[in-house]
Tab-separated table of C-alpha atoms in Angstrom:
chain	number	residue	atom	x	y	z
A	21	UNK	CA	0.000	0.000	0.000
A	22	UNK	CA	1.206	3.491	-0.797
A	23	UNK	CA	-1.574	5.643	0.660
A	24	UNK	CA	-5.330	6.144	0.781
A	25	UNK	CA	-6.526	8.725	-1.722
A	26	UNK	CA	-9.842	10.427	-0.957
A	27	UNK	CA	-9.987	11.737	-4.559
A	28	UNK	CA	-10.427	8.222	-5.945
A	29	UNK	CA	-11.844	6.776	-2.708
A	30	UNK	CA	-9.404	3.896	-2.827
A	31	UNK	CA	-6.076	2.730	-1.513
A	32	UNK	CA	-3.232	3.495	-3.917
A	33	UNK	CA	-0.674	0.721	-4.197
A	34	UNK	CA	1.512	-1.168	-6.615
A	35	UNK	CA	-1.288	-2.410	-8.873
A	36	UNK	CA	-2.957	0.991	-9.390
A	37	UNK	CA	-0.174	3.536	-8.793
A	38	UNK	CA	0.312	4.086	-12.535
A	39	UNK	CA	-3.390	4.871	-12.966
A	40	UNK	CA	-3.293	7.266	-10.019
A	41	UNK	CA	-0.340	9.099	-11.556
A	42	UNK	CA	-2.034	9.218	-14.952
A	43	UNK	CA	-5.151	10.665	-13.321
A	44	UNK	CA	-3.017	13.395	-11.733
A	45	UNK	CA	-1.187	14.019	-15.010
A	46	UNK	CA	-4.256	14.272	-17.265
A	47	UNK	CA	-6.196	16.355	-14.729
A	48	UNK	CA	-3.218	18.729	-14.583
A	49	UNK	CA	-3.112	18.884	-18.406
A	50	UNK	CA	-6.864	19.651	-18.444
A	51	UNK	CA	-6.383	22.465	-15.923
A	52	UNK	CA	-3.492	23.909	-17.934
A	53	UNK	CA	-5.704	23.833	-21.033
A	54	UNK	CA	-8.543	25.692	-19.298
A	55	UNK	CA	-6.156	28.270	-17.834
A	56	UNK	CA	-4.491	28.795	-21.219
A	57	UNK	CA	-7.896	29.312	-22.885
A	58	UNK	CA	-9.032	31.793	-20.218
A	59	UNK	CA	-5.755	33.703	-19.882
A	60	UNK	CA	-6.326	35.990	-22.920
A	61	UNK	CA	-9.774	36.906	-21.603
A	62	UNK	CA	-8.506	37.610	-18.061
A	63	UNK	CA	-5.486	39.471	-19.418
A	64	UNK	CA	-7.651	41.757	-21.585
A	65	UNK	CA	-10.447	42.342	-19.056
A	66	UNK	CA	-8.438	42.116	-15.873
A	67	UNK	CA	-10.368	41.662	-12.656
A	68	UNK	CA	-12.971	44.318	-13.389
A	69	UNK	CA	-16.374	42.921	-14.170
A	70	UNK	CA	-18.618	44.979	-16.451
A	71	UNK	CA	-22.202	45.370	-15.210
A	72	UNK	CA	-23.690	43.979	-18.428
A	73	UNK	CA	-21.428	40.887	-18.452
A	74	UNK	CA	-22.563	38.752	-15.521
A	75	UNK	CA	-20.755	35.703	-16.962
A	76	UNK	CA	-17.453	37.523	-16.525
A	77	UNK	CA	-17.534	36.872	-12.793
A	78	UNK	CA	-18.035	33.162	-13.395
A	79	UNK	CA	-15.184	33.024	-15.893
A	80	UNK	CA	-12.872	34.848	-13.510
A	81	UNK	CA	-13.849	32.495	-10.675
A	82	UNK	CA	-13.263	29.497	-12.946
A	83	UNK	CA	-9.849	30.902	-13.940
A	84	UNK	CA	-8.725	31.435	-10.334
A	85	UNK	CA	-10.041	28.049	-9.168
A	86	UNK	CA	-8.542	26.127	-12.082
A	87	UNK	CA	-5.193	27.911	-11.751
A	88	UNK	CA	-5.078	27.072	-8.029
A	89	UNK	CA	-6.044	23.452	-8.676
A	90	UNK	CA	-3.344	23.182	-11.376
A	91	UNK	CA	-0.734	24.516	-8.932
A	92	UNK	CA	-1.696	21.905	-6.308
A	93	UNK	CA	-1.715	19.121	-8.921
A	94	UNK	CA	1.738	20.181	-10.117
A	95	UNK	CA	3.051	19.869	-6.550
A	96	UNK	CA	1.477	16.395	-6.230
A	97	UNK	CA	2.983	15.344	-9.561
A	98	UNK	CA	6.451	16.597	-8.629
A	99	UNK	CA	6.273	14.871	-5.242
A	100	UNK	CA	5.224	11.557	-6.786
A	101	UNK	CA	7.839	11.895	-9.549
A	102	UNK	CA	10.449	12.273	-6.807
A	103	UNK	CA	9.007	9.225	-5.011
A	104	UNK	CA	9.177	7.102	-8.169
A	105	UNK	CA	12.687	8.308	-8.994
A	106	UNK	CA	13.914	7.280	-5.552
A	107	UNK	CA	11.964	3.993	-5.366
A	108	UNK	CA	9.741	4.961	-2.443
A	109	UNK	CA	6.083	4.945	-1.531
A	110	UNK	CA	4.508	7.792	0.414
A	111	UNK	CA	4.705	5.738	3.602
A	112	UNK	CA	8.333	4.768	2.849
A	113	UNK	CA	9.184	8.431	2.331
A	114	UNK	CA	8.245	9.378	5.894
A	115	UNK	CA	9.922	6.303	7.385
A	116	UNK	CA	13.087	6.878	5.337
A	117	UNK	CA	13.228	10.520	6.416
A	118	UNK	CA	13.268	9.335	10.016
A	119	UNK	CA	15.928	6.697	9.239
A	120	UNK	CA	18.136	9.322	7.558
A	121	UNK	CA	17.733	11.665	10.516
A	122	UNK	CA	18.626	8.923	13.016
A	123	UNK	CA	21.673	7.897	10.953
A	124	UNK	CA	22.913	11.505	11.005
A	125	UNK	CA	22.315	11.873	14.755
A	126	UNK	CA	24.201	8.675	15.608
A	127	UNK	CA	27.002	9.267	13.066
A	128	UNK	CA	26.037	6.045	11.287
A	129	UNK	CA	26.629	5.528	7.565
A	130	UNK	CA	24.051	7.412	5.484
A	131	UNK	CA	20.778	5.535	5.063
A	132	UNK	CA	20.300	4.004	1.608
A	133	UNK	CA	16.841	2.979	0.421
A	134	UNK	CA	17.112	-0.749	-0.379
A	135	UNK	CA	14.313	-0.540	-2.988
A	136	UNK	CA	15.944	2.186	-5.091
A	137	UNK	CA	16.940	0.525	-8.381
A	138	UNK	CA	18.024	3.725	-10.109
A	139	UNK	CA	15.807	6.327	-11.748
A	140	UNK	CA	15.154	4.490	-15.023
A	141	UNK	CA	14.392	1.119	-13.479
A	142	UNK	CA	12.211	2.713	-10.797
A	143	UNK	CA	10.093	4.347	-13.521
A	144	UNK	CA	9.990	1.040	-15.416
A	145	UNK	CA	8.576	-0.620	-12.310
A	146	UNK	CA	5.595	1.720	-12.438
A	147	UNK	CA	5.045	2.175	-16.189
A	148	UNK	CA	6.759	-0.866	-17.668
A	149	UNK	CA	9.347	-0.894	-20.450
A	150	UNK	CA	7.504	1.277	-22.942
A	151	UNK	CA	8.259	4.616	-24.564
A	152	UNK	CA	7.100	7.563	-22.454
A	153	UNK	CA	4.592	8.604	-25.135
A	154	UNK	CA	2.904	5.199	-24.787
A	155	UNK	CA	3.211	5.182	-20.995
A	156	UNK	CA	1.058	8.309	-20.568
A	157	UNK	CA	-1.787	6.891	-22.649
A	158	UNK	CA	-4.645	5.122	-20.870
A	159	UNK	CA	-4.135	1.363	-20.909
A	160	UNK	CA	-5.163	-1.855	-19.251
A	161	UNK	CA	-1.617	-3.245	-19.111
A	162	UNK	CA	-0.762	-4.975	-15.870
A	163	UNK	CA	2.253	-3.635	-13.982
A	164	UNK	CA	5.379	-5.831	-14.018
A	165	UNK	CA	4.981	-8.614	-11.523
A	166	UNK	CA	6.281	-9.381	-8.937
A	167	UNK	CA	7.377	-5.942	-7.747
A	168	UNK	CA	10.156	-7.360	-5.594
A	169	UNK	CA	13.149	-9.637	-6.022
A	170	UNK	CA	12.369	-13.326	-6.395
A	171	UNK	CA	14.395	-16.469	-5.809
A	172	UNK	CA	15.029	-16.613	-9.569
A	173	UNK	CA	16.706	-13.203	-9.250
A	174	UNK	CA	18.882	-14.587	-6.473
A	175	UNK	CA	16.926	-12.584	-3.898
A	176	UNK	CA	18.846	-9.447	-4.846
A	177	UNK	CA	16.498	-6.450	-4.979
A	178	UNK	CA	18.821	-4.696	-7.434
A	179	UNK	CA	18.471	-7.407	-10.085
A	180	UNK	CA	14.706	-6.847	-10.467
A	181	UNK	CA	13.514	-5.784	-13.945
């Protein structure tokens, strides 16, 4: 399990993490599209609302709301891109932060995430070995399985994929 997402009312984990990320990505792209379509209108009219144009207030509200939502989605996307790149889940991230802090306090060797396979292989674990332009398209492909090292791999986490 990675985390519970109230937006999709489901637990996000290995089997549906890709779909969660794609939902974030395409919702962000939709928000950017709406903001880009409304920007010329807001730029020309500014925040003043003519008395005879009651729809102007709604368009301005939609612009501000969509821009804010896009900013939040961008932060979520960047956070999850960092998590994928470092081979962590959201829960791992908080636990690993604590492990790093304790290693620094006790002058131990720096903590190394045992599930980090390198940026490329971490992304392949989520999206599979496909070109990025195919990876962002909706699909019903199953994620690579199993997500961890097996006996056939010699039990070494770093030999996976």
